[in-house]
Every structure is written in C-alpha cells, then in structure tokens.
Amino acid sequence: MLARASGPDDLARLLAGSALAPLGATAVVLALREPDGALRLVGSHGADARRLSQWRRIPPLRVLPLTEAVRSGTAVWVHDRAEFAARYPDLGGADLVPGQSVCALPLRVRGRVTGAMKLGWPEPYTPDPAAEAFLADLADLCADRLDRLARAAGASRPAVQPWFRAVVDTLLDPVLVLGAVHDADGRTVDLVVEHANTATVDLAGRTAADLAGRRLSELYPGMVAAGIFRHILDTATTGVPYTGASEQFTEVVEGAVRTSAMTLRAAPYPDGALLTWRAHDEQRRRESQLDQAQRLARLGTWGWEAGSARIGCSPEALRLLGLPGDDRTGATPGEALAAVAPADRAAVRDAAGRLFGGESPATIEFRAGRDGARHLRVLAEAEPGPAGEAPSAVHGVLQDVTRWRRAEQALAGTRNRLADQRRRTEAEHRAVEALQSALTSAPAGPLPTGLESAVRYLAAEREGRVGGDWYDVLPLPDGTVLVVAGDVSGHGLAAAARMAGLRYALRGLAYTGAEPGDLLGRLNRMLCHQHADHTATAVCGRLDPATGVLRWARAGHLPPLLSREGTARLLDPPEGLLLGAVPRAGYATAELRLHPGDVLLLYTDGLVVRRGADLGGRLARLRLAVDEYRAGDLDGCLDHVLRRMAAPSALDDTCLVGLRLRTPAGPGDGPIVENRAPARTGGPA
C-alpha cells in the first residue's frame, strides 16, 4: 500500500486512510532530520495548514514530541491535552496535530534515526502492546518509503549539490565522497566514489575523473587485503570515525608495486563515508607549494635569532621590501629600515622597541620605497628569553596590502553614492507599500445581504518586488456589486501608480451602469489614447445578489473558477484582448447564474504561473485544491488554496478574491448558463 505513495503528503494520506484508521488516528505529520539536527516537515494529513506553515522547520533544541522521539529513539506518548500543556508549557497548548492523544515515533533507516512521525487521535487513546508493536513496524515501513522518495528526488545526497562539491574542492588534501552499495538485504557491502575533489591524486597517479563512479574495493584491492577497507565500511555503517596513522599502503598498478606511508581518515556521511589521506613522503612537494602560495598571496616570512647580525627573510619577504640577496643571506636591520618610507621609520622603530620590551604580538603597517607606493603590514611575535632577559628570537609575517588599501580608497569614493541610492530605493519601496496598502484597503461599503467575500493579497517573496496587481469588490447604487481582479505590467512605484489609475478609472466607469464588456472597452480606449507604455489584464464582473446573475468580461486575464456542490471548474472565457494593445479591441460579456452556496474565485497570475511549470497543470492543481476543501468557510478556503499553490510567488504578487452567494438566487434557478454577448469594437461608448 505505502509503495504506491507518490510523495510525502500522499504517504501521510495513505497512512491515515488505511493503516491507522483501525486504531482511530486521524492526523499524521512526517518530518525528516536535516544535517544540523533540525526537523523539516515534509508531509501531512489531517493537520491544520496554519500550524504546518508555522512549524515547517523545527530547531534541534526545541522540546517537542517530535524532537524527543528523535533524540531518544523511542516512542513518545501524550495521552491528553492536560498532560500536553504540563509537559510543554512554552507552547500554550498549541500543537501540530489536532485531537486529544498524540504519539511521536522515530523513523529509522538501516539503524539510523532519519526523522519522526507524529500521530493524533480525536479522543483519549491508550495503546495495548499489540498496537504499540504495530505502530513501531509501521514507522519502519514509513521510514523506508520516505527514504526511497528522497533518493528518487536526489534530496538526501549532499554530493549532488554544487555548493557541497565547491567546499570539498577547496581542501588541499584528497577527499573521496563515498556512497554505500547495498545488497538485497539492505546491508552495506561496498562503497562507490560519488565525488573526488580536485586535489585527489592516488598512488597510481589517478585523478578525480579516473575515480568517479568506481567501487572502492575495485580501485584498491590492497586496502581490502590489509583490512583497512573493513574499517571504512564500518564507518559508513556505524557512523564511528576511523583514523589510521602512518599506515603502509601498497598497491599494484599496471604490474608495478607502489608503496607509501600515509595517515588515512574516514568520517561518517549520509549513507556513506568521507575518506581523506596525507602521504608523509610529500613533505618536499608541500614546501614547494608553500613557497608558491607565498608568491600568490604576496606574503613573506622573516625571523631574527638572539645574537645574529642579520634578519632571515624568505625570498618573497626580500622582494616585497625591494632588497637584493636571497633567503640564505637575509638582510641587516639597517637595510630593512632603509626600505621603509622615511615618514614611517619612526613608527617602525617604536614598534620594534615595544616588541623587544615584552609586548607581543605586535602589528604595524607602513609604506615601503621612496615614493611610499607599496603598503606593507607586519605581524611579529617574540619568543621570551630566560626570566628578566630580552627575547631569544623574533618571528613574523610580512604581507603586501597595497591592493586592499587602493580598494578601500575606491570603496570610500562609492560609499556615499551607494548610501544615496539605498535611501532613494528605500523611500520608493515605502511609497509603493503605502500606496498598495491604501489601495487594497480602500473602503468599499458593506456588501448586500446574502453575499460573502474574502480577499488575500500577498506580496512577492523577493524583497522590493512590488507589482501592479489589484482587486475590487464595490457595491453599486443599483444593488449590484462590481468585482475585479487585474494586473498591470511592470514592478515598483511606476506599476503601482498605473494600477491606481486603472482601478479608480474602472470604479468611476462602473457607476454609469455599463456592461462589463463596455467597461473594459472604454478602459482599453483610454490606455491606447494616452499612448501608455504599459499594458494590463483584468477580469471584471457585475453580480446581482438578488437574482444570482453575474455578467462578466475579461481582457487577456485568466478566467474565474466556479465551485458548485464540491466540483470546481474554470469558466469558459469570453473574447477579450489585454488592455492597451489594440485601440478598437472588442470585449464580450458573458452571463452566469450563481446558486446558493456557489463559490467564485478571481485571481492574478502570481497564484498559478511558475517559471518552467506547465500552466495547464497549475490550473488543474488549483481546481483540485478547491475541490478538496470541505470545511465550508470562505476564508479557510482561500488560505487552503494559497498553501496548496505554494503562494506567494518568488517573482510576482498574488491576489485572490472569493465570493459566495448565501441567499436564494430567486426564480429561474437551473444549470450554469453562460450567455456571451457579441464583442463590441472600439468607438464612442
């Protein structure tokens, strides 16, 4: 049964509907453990949407039944709400799952706790031993299915993430990311190289590209024969790190025997291990690498021993000071001081005096060369001599910071410009937010008796991405209600200002009593006459609550959705281009009779449009979200739809308007009727 689950939510639904129904449990929440120990909610059934949103990620130190089950590895039972409030006073009685009794069970995969499952009973429940054993077995089955779903999605393998590979590639030592290979019984029998960092070169001279995708036992049979392979396999299985210090490694490569002494370490990794090593016969190569690193970093080292007449300097330190010689001869203190710009020599002498006087470490920055064009920084540390005597030695690092100082000068020149730009941007953003808040909360007067409305307006997740979405629910003098949802092209203050103009223009036109198609036609001619540099989409309707008749039109906008008796469908859209494109475009008016209890949803494209996603599939998901909501309240329906549609969008605002007719629609009730009036071409209204 659980094998049919297509995702974590579907798995929770199957658990509640089939496996847990005989025990009376009605709510299920599934959580997976993240690398830092936190729990991430991945699936649910029967739980409150708002609670799920608030507890999407649970910190590892938070005391909850779920976290207790993960830490202890045992089931955690809370038999009633009074016990829950006493054990978790910080929560104030609030919980993820509804009901009286709750139970949190650890989820294990191959002996490791990978997450937890929480169940809820509407009435107090005390399990017998058979029920507890059943729930433990069910948790194991659920953990296995969740692990398979995560593997199919690639979410449980850090090695597939570019950031993880980038971090490993910065290490100077070789690193192999090893994934476990399991037999038919689920036991770890081998390890495969999922990734090797750029520093990887083994005894055979093979690089990362040669090792990726191959099994460890095939690559290094000598490691298997020596028993080292078994230690690495144990690390992947038990999670206990392994260190082999100064072990002798021997491999036969193309008939030749290669031997090296090295220190090898294996660390646990999700369903695998990380393997790194350092060969002790590479000391000379590393010294060469250090010299190269000093040249690249423009950094040199120096030192002075008590009684010596010269300062030992690395080649890079001599070059930075502009002194002749090499690292064998170094430089005298007088030569080193002469390399300092005259204006900074007194400060250097003072720093040397403090260093030999016992102040250690000491740092000073000075200019070098006659023109002082090069900026150098010295960090020095003294080795104390016998009690009361001068230091026995002084060592330090010399670094070229010229580029940093020049960069600071350039940054200082741009800092004020950036501050001014930030102030302008913040002012514009505050103005846009204030404008949108004023527009979306503009008073419209009470709705006629028998008509219920609800609205949700969500700004885009990306900071500063304020758009031109708008809506209106406006009672008119003739007893009808104007309902509108629209979207102006563009973002920012300009788009919000354009939206304001269209919104209030449409409000004014609505008082003329014109049909919705005529209203959109006049709005279109206004935009085209003004030679506006923007376009807009809109859906506009006039609803008569007394008769239930809705006459509506649209201009390039997605059609409304009607839910009747638990079945939702998109209305067949009448003809109508977007506003501001063609001066004499025609806009047809369609007619629809609403029944008591019907729910009508108008929305902007931020609800359904996602980059790379099929629009038809997203609209089908919207219909399914409305169909599955059975609670009956309009506000709850809108919240449920927004959660199922993963709103808000990252790039666009989301507007959702809901209407429900509560009073009888009068004589003539019947099936849905959509009468489309002929489209009118542009011209005087």
XYZ file of C-alpha atoms in Angstrom:
685
model
C 0.000 0.000 0.000
C 2.681 2.532 1.036
C 4.709 1.713 -2.081
C 2.032 3.497 -4.135
C 2.740 6.831 -2.448
C 3.914 9.429 -4.971
C 5.197 11.873 -2.343
C 5.316 12.564 1.411
C 1.816 14.109 1.508
C 0.417 11.116 -0.359
C 2.238 8.791 2.044
C 0.646 10.560 5.040
C -2.767 10.286 3.414
C -2.350 6.536 2.827
C -1.184 6.010 6.407
C -4.186 7.842 7.856
C -6.752 6.390 5.478
C -5.744 2.739 5.635
C -3.083 1.695 8.151
C -4.130 3.933 11.074
C -7.900 4.027 10.589
C -8.497 0.816 12.647
C -6.687 2.448 15.590
C -8.769 5.635 15.333
C -5.891 8.007 14.435
C -6.972 10.809 12.095
C -3.904 13.051 11.738
C -0.360 12.302 10.519
C 2.728 14.539 10.253
C 6.036 13.350 8.731
C 9.391 15.054 9.393
C 12.924 14.355 8.157
C 16.114 15.096 10.067
C 18.451 17.612 8.412
C 22.291 17.571 8.688
C 22.269 20.137 11.544
C 19.791 18.071 13.567
C 16.720 20.166 12.784
C 13.467 18.557 11.643
C 11.849 19.581 8.351
C 8.132 18.846 7.869
C 7.719 17.043 4.549
C 4.227 15.518 4.599
C 0.940 15.724 6.471
C -2.696 14.673 6.537
C -5.455 15.987 8.782
C -3.274 18.730 10.306
C -4.042 22.448 10.403
C -2.478 24.297 7.472
C -1.524 27.312 9.562
C 0.250 25.183 12.170
C 2.162 23.366 9.441
C 3.300 26.671 7.974
C 4.488 27.942 11.369
C 6.406 24.750 12.206
C 7.824 23.935 8.762
C 11.360 23.687 10.248
C 11.838 22.702 13.919
C 15.186 23.612 15.572
C 17.008 20.627 17.126
C 16.983 22.044 20.679
C 13.225 22.740 20.755
C 11.415 20.449 23.208
C 8.536 18.781 21.349
C 7.287 15.211 20.995
C 8.911 15.006 17.539
C 12.346 16.159 18.741
C 12.123 13.952 21.845
C 11.413 10.913 19.684
C 14.460 11.683 17.513
C 16.782 12.253 20.475
C 15.635 9.242 22.490
C 14.971 6.887 19.596
C 11.764 5.716 21.329
C 8.050 6.435 21.037
C 6.758 9.492 22.929
C 3.108 9.368 24.088
C 0.968 12.251 25.394
C -2.430 10.887 26.385
C -4.484 14.085 26.725
C -4.255 17.865 26.351
C -3.798 18.468 30.067
C -0.673 16.290 30.035
C 0.494 18.080 26.859
C 0.157 21.519 28.477
C 2.053 20.339 31.570
C 4.950 18.779 29.612
C 5.269 21.590 27.075
C 4.239 24.805 28.865
C 6.005 27.049 26.323
C 3.550 26.005 23.608
C 0.447 27.197 25.428
C -1.401 24.022 24.452
C -0.879 24.574 20.691
C 0.121 21.500 18.720
C 0.796 20.445 15.150
C -1.890 17.778 15.116
C -5.459 18.146 16.403
C -7.150 15.877 18.905
C -6.576 14.645 22.451
C -3.838 11.981 22.323
C -0.622 12.275 20.294
C 2.277 9.937 19.645
C 5.693 10.659 18.086
C 7.619 7.700 16.653
C 11.268 7.742 15.453
C 11.891 6.789 11.806
C 14.925 4.582 11.202
C 16.717 3.533 8.012
C 19.394 0.870 8.442
C 19.642 1.597 12.150
C 19.944 5.387 11.856
C 17.230 7.778 13.017
C 16.300 9.784 9.906
C 13.225 11.616 11.202
C 9.987 11.182 13.100
C 6.263 10.571 12.563
C 3.562 12.173 14.725
C 0.005 10.805 15.039
C -3.117 12.330 16.540
C -6.320 10.806 17.973
C -9.517 12.868 18.363
C -10.316 11.086 21.638
C -8.050 9.962 24.521
C -6.260 6.784 23.441
C -4.105 4.302 25.339
C -2.462 1.596 23.172
C -2.126 -2.014 24.106
C 1.162 -3.899 23.456
C -0.101 -5.203 20.115
C -0.938 -1.678 18.947
C 2.475 -0.384 20.047
C 4.229 -3.155 18.107
C 2.082 -2.424 15.068
C 2.939 1.289 15.208
C 6.676 0.522 15.508
C 6.527 -1.722 12.424
C 4.509 0.902 10.586
C 7.146 3.544 11.400
C 9.862 1.315 9.887
C 7.833 0.872 6.680
C 7.148 4.612 6.520
C 10.851 5.443 7.052
C 11.887 3.125 4.240
C 9.357 4.638 1.830
C 10.336 8.212 2.769
C 13.994 7.321 2.201
C 13.202 5.925 -1.246
C 11.212 9.031 -2.164
C 14.097 11.258 -1.009
C 16.594 9.206 -3.022
C 14.423 9.446 -6.119
C 14.338 13.228 -5.692
C 18.102 13.403 -5.035
C 17.495 15.417 -1.848
C 19.389 13.171 0.594
C 22.762 13.257 -1.146
C 24.837 16.384 -0.417
C 27.321 15.236 -3.075
C 24.862 16.194 -5.819
C 24.721 19.782 -4.565
C 27.118 22.206 -6.314
C 27.866 24.079 -3.067
C 28.976 20.851 -1.346
C 31.337 19.962 -4.184
C 32.706 23.508 -4.229
C 33.528 23.308 -0.487
C 35.248 19.922 -0.836
C 37.244 21.142 -3.850
C 38.822 23.943 -1.757
C 40.603 21.427 0.513
C 44.292 20.801 -0.119
C 44.172 17.125 0.857
C 42.494 14.469 -1.306
C 38.861 13.784 -0.353
C 36.647 10.970 -1.652
C 32.882 11.211 -1.127
C 31.765 7.584 -0.875
C 28.196 6.312 -1.201
C 27.087 2.976 0.239
C 26.384 -0.016 -2.015
C 23.724 -2.317 -0.514
C 22.929 -5.959 -1.159
C 19.417 -7.397 -1.473
C 19.034 -7.437 2.337
C 19.981 -3.757 2.678
C 23.476 -4.405 4.141
C 26.378 -2.159 3.139
C 28.812 -4.330 1.158
C 30.889 -1.770 -0.730
C 31.422 1.941 -1.320
C 31.302 3.833 -4.609
C 33.105 7.119 -5.349
C 30.365 9.748 -5.806
C 32.819 12.661 -5.984
C 36.572 13.238 -5.689
C 37.912 16.724 -5.083
C 40.411 18.473 -7.351
C 43.365 17.699 -5.019
C 42.851 13.939 -5.406
C 45.804 12.005 -6.849
C 46.255 8.424 -5.590
C 49.328 6.149 -5.586
C 48.596 5.134 -9.171
C 48.522 8.762 -10.303
C 44.781 8.589 -10.936
C 42.858 11.850 -10.601
C 39.262 12.675 -9.697
C 37.978 11.959 -13.203
C 39.535 8.457 -13.113
C 37.987 7.525 -9.755
C 34.414 8.867 -10.007
C 31.752 6.174 -10.258
C 34.055 3.245 -9.362
C 33.878 0.972 -6.336
C 36.476 1.322 -3.575
C 37.162 -2.432 -3.424
C 37.930 -2.496 -7.168
C 40.167 0.592 -7.014
C 42.266 -0.540 -4.027
C 42.402 -4.349 -3.582
C 45.485 -3.922 -1.370
C 43.363 -1.909 1.055
C 40.876 -4.795 1.156
C 43.627 -7.355 1.803
C 45.133 -5.254 4.621
C 41.765 -4.954 6.403
C 41.615 -1.176 6.071
C 38.624 -1.429 3.749
C 36.631 -3.107 6.537
C 37.295 -0.141 8.882
C 35.991 2.315 6.270
C 32.943 0.112 5.687
C 32.283 0.099 9.455
C 32.388 3.917 9.492
C 29.692 4.018 6.793
C 27.579 1.501 8.720
C 28.007 2.601 12.352
C 28.858 6.288 11.959
C 32.045 5.903 14.076
C 35.044 7.781 12.565
C 38.245 5.884 11.785
C 41.880 7.093 11.773
C 44.814 5.001 10.549
C 48.063 6.795 11.467
C 51.264 6.174 9.440
C 49.919 3.044 7.795
C 51.841 1.431 4.960
C 49.839 1.278 1.743
C 50.847 -0.979 -1.118
C 49.067 -1.211 -4.460
C 49.949 -2.974 -7.700
C 49.331 -0.623 -10.604
C 49.871 -1.903 -14.155
C 52.267 -4.561 -12.832
C 54.321 -2.126 -10.729
C 54.278 -2.098 -6.925
C 53.584 1.334 -5.421
C 54.186 1.859 -1.679
C 53.621 4.893 0.525
C 53.288 5.686 4.234
C 50.279 7.857 4.952
C 47.680 8.811 7.526
C 44.123 7.932 6.482
C 40.866 9.173 7.997
C 37.257 8.125 7.360
C 34.308 10.176 8.632
C 30.567 9.331 8.551
C 28.483 10.757 5.724
C 24.772 10.232 4.928
C 24.616 6.579 3.793
C 28.354 6.504 3.124
C 31.659 7.952 4.295
C 34.192 10.710 3.580
C 37.752 9.447 3.034
C 40.898 11.597 3.118
C 44.618 10.864 3.380
C 48.022 12.563 3.590
C 51.207 10.935 2.330
C 54.217 11.603 4.579
C 56.675 11.449 1.660
C 55.044 14.545 0.157
C 56.737 16.971 2.569
C 59.064 18.340 -0.093
C 56.206 18.878 -2.505
C 54.256 20.722 0.155
C 57.205 23.009 0.939
C 57.302 23.911 -2.732
C 53.584 24.547 -2.639
C 54.102 26.828 0.393
C 56.641 28.937 -1.496
C 54.239 29.185 -4.396
C 51.393 30.133 -2.061
C 53.532 32.941 -0.586
C 54.158 34.342 -4.045
C 50.493 34.193 -4.978
C 49.381 35.710 -1.667
C 52.176 38.344 -1.744
C 53.194 37.263 1.738
C 56.696 36.583 3.176
C 58.158 35.333 6.445
C 61.134 36.583 8.461
C 62.894 35.835 11.746
C 65.742 37.010 13.982
C 67.696 34.896 16.481
C 69.363 36.436 19.529
C 72.983 37.359 18.764
C 72.530 37.303 14.984
C 73.557 40.333 12.911
C 71.104 39.580 10.139
C 67.371 39.033 9.773
C 66.408 35.818 7.989
C 63.937 36.518 5.201
C 62.047 34.339 2.754
C 62.528 35.201 -0.948
C 59.083 36.813 -1.052
C 59.838 38.993 2.008
C 63.009 40.332 0.353
C 61.120 41.053 -2.863
C 58.369 42.944 -1.012
C 60.982 45.114 0.730
C 62.785 45.717 -2.554
C 66.074 44.316 -1.172
C 68.713 42.309 -3.057
C 70.011 38.953 -1.831
C 68.333 35.624 -1.167
C 66.877 33.646 1.713
C 70.316 32.300 2.660
C 71.771 35.727 3.493
C 68.683 37.699 4.521
C 69.160 41.405 5.380
C 70.680 43.558 8.113
C 68.391 45.627 10.393
C 69.751 48.788 8.758
C 68.885 47.521 5.262
C 65.409 46.587 6.383
C 64.823 50.015 7.986
C 66.151 51.798 4.867
C 63.457 50.010 2.809
C 60.773 51.769 4.882
C 59.459 55.120 3.603
C 61.134 57.943 5.603
C 57.842 59.199 7.037
C 57.097 55.796 8.636
C 60.560 54.907 10.039
C 59.893 56.420 13.471
C 56.719 54.325 13.867
C 58.653 51.167 12.884
C 61.395 51.913 15.458
C 58.726 52.463 18.144
C 57.020 49.136 17.303
C 60.384 47.312 17.476
C 61.043 48.865 20.881
C 57.685 47.657 22.229
C 58.330 44.163 20.839
C 61.747 43.829 22.484
C 60.283 45.360 25.624
C 57.944 42.421 26.086
C 54.812 43.459 24.133
C 53.938 40.508 21.916
C 52.473 40.086 19.397
C 52.852 43.447 17.671
C 51.320 44.677 14.412
C 52.287 47.682 12.314
C 51.557 48.881 8.812
C 53.980 51.058 6.834
C 54.820 52.237 3.348
C 57.862 50.902 1.507
C 60.012 52.512 -1.173
C 60.984 56.131 -1.646
C 57.593 57.027 -3.126
C 55.706 55.029 -0.488
C 53.587 53.435 -3.187
C 53.636 49.971 -1.609
C 51.767 49.325 1.664
C 53.136 46.504 3.861
C 51.842 45.048 7.114
C 53.991 43.200 9.675
C 52.763 40.816 12.354
C 55.610 39.932 14.777
C 55.831 37.707 17.837
C 58.728 37.395 20.306
C 59.897 34.208 21.978
C 60.591 35.095 25.607
C 64.116 34.519 26.907
C 65.120 33.492 30.421
C 63.394 35.394 33.214
C 64.207 39.073 33.062
C 66.204 38.864 29.810
C 65.497 40.071 26.274
C 63.606 37.857 23.818
C 65.595 34.948 22.419
C 64.040 35.238 18.962
C 61.519 37.213 16.986
C 59.466 35.820 14.076
C 56.921 37.461 11.862
C 54.955 37.688 8.650
C 55.212 40.451 6.066
C 52.206 40.982 3.785
C 51.602 43.274 0.824
C 48.266 45.052 1.444
C 48.615 47.632 -1.336
C 45.633 46.322 -3.285
C 43.485 46.371 -0.162
C 44.307 49.992 0.564
C 43.617 51.009 -3.017
C 40.369 49.089 -2.888
C 39.447 50.910 0.338
C 40.051 54.234 -1.380
C 37.851 53.195 -4.284
C 35.172 51.945 -1.917
C 35.272 55.173 0.065
C 34.522 57.027 -3.156
C 31.451 54.900 -3.868
C 30.144 54.501 -0.307
C 28.277 57.798 -0.316
C 26.788 57.093 -3.741
C 25.588 53.686 -2.541
C 24.091 55.241 0.584
C 22.211 57.797 -1.511
C 20.951 55.083 -3.833
C 19.856 52.957 -0.883
C 17.942 55.869 0.634
C 16.190 56.509 -2.680
C 15.352 52.824 -3.097
C 14.027 52.536 0.460
C 11.937 55.673 0.001
C 10.456 54.318 -3.231
C 9.736 50.956 -1.611
C 7.999 52.623 1.348
C 5.980 54.749 -1.047
C 4.946 51.704 -3.085
C 3.971 49.756 0.033
C 1.981 52.710 1.367
C 0.245 53.159 -1.996
C -0.629 49.498 -2.299
C -1.816 49.346 1.301
C -4.043 52.366 0.714
C -5.436 50.902 -2.481
C -6.065 47.380 -1.246
C -7.702 48.600 1.963
C -9.798 51.363 0.372
C -13.322 51.376 1.917
C -15.979 49.998 -0.416
C -19.030 49.975 1.872
C -20.989 46.994 3.206
C -21.928 44.203 0.809
C -25.605 43.439 0.112
C -27.240 40.910 2.418
C -26.628 37.356 1.292
C -23.260 37.941 -0.372
C -19.993 36.983 1.338
C -16.499 37.963 0.147
C -12.900 37.289 1.196
C -9.638 38.594 -0.207
C -5.974 37.646 0.108
C -3.177 39.874 -1.233
C 0.382 38.505 -0.910
C 3.464 40.443 -1.952
C 6.191 38.629 -3.880
C 8.808 36.846 -1.743
C 11.681 38.698 -3.392
C 12.426 41.921 -1.487
C 11.353 45.039 -3.327
C 9.357 43.173 -5.994
C 6.146 45.184 -5.551
C 3.900 44.818 -8.576
C 0.721 46.158 -10.115
C -1.860 43.555 -9.052
C -5.207 44.943 -7.865
C -8.737 43.857 -6.975
C -12.076 45.484 -6.197
C -15.335 44.404 -4.570
C -17.546 47.518 -4.853
C -21.307 47.761 -4.062
C -23.045 49.945 -6.683
C -26.163 52.155 -6.284
C -28.377 49.788 -8.325
C -27.819 46.934 -5.812
C -25.246 45.100 -7.917
C -21.604 44.506 -6.898
C -18.583 45.216 -9.091
C -15.899 42.536 -8.701
C -12.496 42.936 -10.392
C -9.043 41.341 -10.425
C -6.278 42.780 -12.584
C -2.549 43.043 -13.188
C -0.559 45.935 -14.688
C 2.745 45.139 -16.416
C 5.945 46.088 -14.610
C 7.028 46.383 -10.988
C 7.827 49.103 -8.493
C 6.376 52.545 -7.903
C 5.550 53.144 -11.572
C 3.486 49.946 -11.806
C 1.679 50.732 -8.547
C 0.808 54.239 -9.822
C -0.525 52.831 -13.118
C -2.551 50.296 -11.177
C -4.094 53.101 -9.100
C -5.138 54.985 -12.239
C -6.817 51.935 -13.779
C -8.513 50.897 -10.538
C -10.171 54.240 -9.946
C -10.960 54.793 -13.612
C -12.822 51.472 -13.642
C -14.612 52.399 -10.404
C -15.826 55.649 -11.942
C -16.960 53.960 -15.157
C -18.861 51.327 -13.154
C -21.269 53.992 -11.831
C -22.527 54.576 -15.403
C -24.295 51.200 -15.296
C -22.406 49.963 -18.400
C -21.956 46.257 -19.093
C -18.587 44.722 -18.042
C -17.534 44.324 -21.682
C -18.250 48.032 -22.298
C -16.304 48.969 -19.158
C -13.207 47.119 -20.363
C -13.613 48.576 -23.860
C -13.625 52.125 -22.503
C -10.668 51.368 -20.256
C -8.767 49.989 -23.258
C -9.511 53.068 -25.387
C -8.321 55.300 -22.549
C -4.955 53.485 -22.361
C -4.461 53.484 -26.133
C -5.434 57.181 -26.417
C -2.860 58.067 -23.747
C -0.170 56.142 -25.699
C 0.659 54.369 -22.460
C 3.914 52.400 -22.361
C 2.307 49.586 -20.402
C -0.444 47.001 -20.750
C -2.781 45.358 -18.271
C -5.017 42.318 -17.887
C -8.279 42.246 -15.981
C -11.417 40.257 -15.325
C -14.469 42.379 -14.499
C -17.937 41.297 -13.382
C -21.214 42.791 -12.151
C -23.066 40.480 -9.727
C -26.726 40.932 -8.766
C -27.087 39.158 -5.373
C -30.905 39.335 -5.628
C -31.032 37.152 -8.748
C -27.614 35.455 -8.618
C -26.853 36.702 -12.147
C -23.210 37.503 -12.863
C -22.350 39.326 -16.069
C -18.616 39.329 -16.681
C -15.899 40.053 -19.222
C -12.165 39.713 -19.352
C -9.172 41.394 -21.017
C -6.391 38.852 -21.529
C -6.834 37.597 -17.952
C -7.148 34.037 -16.672
C -10.835 33.031 -16.288
C -12.544 32.815 -12.876
C -13.092 29.473 -11.175
C -16.572 28.352 -10.040
C -17.066 25.720 -7.311
C -20.542 24.164 -7.130
C -21.507 21.248 -4.897
C -17.868 20.213 -4.341
C -16.829 20.378 -8.010
C -14.702 23.222 -9.364
C -14.209 24.255 -12.967
C -12.842 27.192 -14.907
C -15.429 29.355 -16.665
C -15.344 29.413 -20.441
C -13.682 32.810 -21.125
C -15.366 35.313 -23.455
C -13.408 37.142 -26.145
C -11.107 39.964 -24.999
C -7.506 41.107 -25.619
C -5.321 42.618 -22.924
C -5.780 46.339 -22.243
C -3.627 48.876 -24.079
C -2.709 46.679 -27.064
C -5.285 47.408 -29.834
C -7.423 50.621 -29.739
C -10.579 49.076 -31.239
C -10.416 45.696 -29.499
C -13.777 44.130 -28.648
C -14.780 42.690 -25.270
C -17.683 40.251 -24.989
C -19.905 39.993 -21.910
C -20.810 36.552 -20.592
C -23.681 35.741 -18.224
C -23.698 33.197 -15.414
C -26.378 32.377 -12.815
C -24.964 31.535 -9.385
C -26.737 29.165 -6.975
C -26.800 29.490 -3.188
C -23.521 28.111 -1.812
C -21.594 28.639 -5.080
C -18.047 29.931 -4.628
C -16.487 32.150 -7.306
C -12.699 32.766 -7.278
C -10.907 35.537 -9.190
C -7.097 35.581 -9.109
C -3.994 37.047 -10.692
C -1.282 35.066 -12.450
C 1.002 35.142 -9.396
C -1.159 32.309 -7.992
C -0.728 29.868 -10.879
C 2.232 30.928 -13.024
C 5.641 29.479 -12.105
C 8.831 29.552 -14.136
C 9.286 26.272 -16.005
C 5.873 24.890 -14.916
C 3.041 23.977 -17.300
C 0.120 26.425 -16.925
C -2.466 23.730 -17.624
C -1.059 21.588 -14.848
C -1.057 24.513 -12.423
C -4.699 25.324 -13.227
C -5.607 21.673 -12.673
C -3.857 21.867 -9.310
C -5.943 24.943 -8.464
C -9.186 23.080 -9.235
C -8.047 20.143 -7.117
C -7.170 22.450 -4.197
C -10.690 23.944 -4.235
C -12.328 20.516 -4.592
C -10.527 19.025 -1.592
C -11.543 21.808 0.829
C -14.720 20.749 2.657
C -14.843 22.952 5.734
C -17.273 25.448 4.213
C -15.875 28.819 5.358
C -14.665 31.126 2.588
C -11.638 32.460 4.485
C -10.416 28.947 5.198
C -10.894 28.001 1.551
C -8.670 30.879 0.401
C -5.971 30.009 2.954
C -6.081 26.371 1.873
C -5.759 27.307 -1.813
C -2.772 29.583 -1.147
C -0.981 26.846 0.775
C -1.607 24.189 -1.865
C -0.467 26.547 -4.629
C 2.737 27.393 -2.698
C 1.947 31.119 -2.636
C 3.378 33.693 -2.660
C 5.377 33.534 -5.882
C 9.051 34.493 -5.776
C 8.675 36.947 -8.676
C 5.109 38.284 -8.673
C 2.391 39.413 -6.309
C -0.595 37.156 -5.718
C -4.201 38.383 -5.468
C -7.107 36.025 -4.687
C -10.757 37.175 -4.410
C -13.552 34.863 -3.276
C -17.334 35.409 -3.470
C -20.107 33.164 -2.157
C -23.844 33.640 -2.675
C -25.657 32.770 0.538
C -29.294 33.748 -0.189
C -31.510 32.020 -2.745
C -30.959 33.362 -6.225
C -34.701 33.640 -6.972
C -36.890 32.082 -9.661
C -35.279 30.535 -12.624
C -32.533 28.607 -10.840
C -31.097 25.987 -13.100
C -27.848 24.709 -14.528
C -24.972 27.092 -15.164
C -25.822 29.451 -18.022
C -23.079 31.368 -19.797
C -24.614 33.773 -22.336
C -21.963 35.581 -24.254
C -22.945 38.954 -25.728
C -21.341 39.898 -29.040
C -17.987 41.621 -28.754
C -18.114 45.374 -29.268
C -15.498 47.132 -31.311
C -13.945 50.388 -30.210
C -15.838 53.627 -30.636
C -17.848 56.086 -28.583
C -19.471 54.485 -25.565
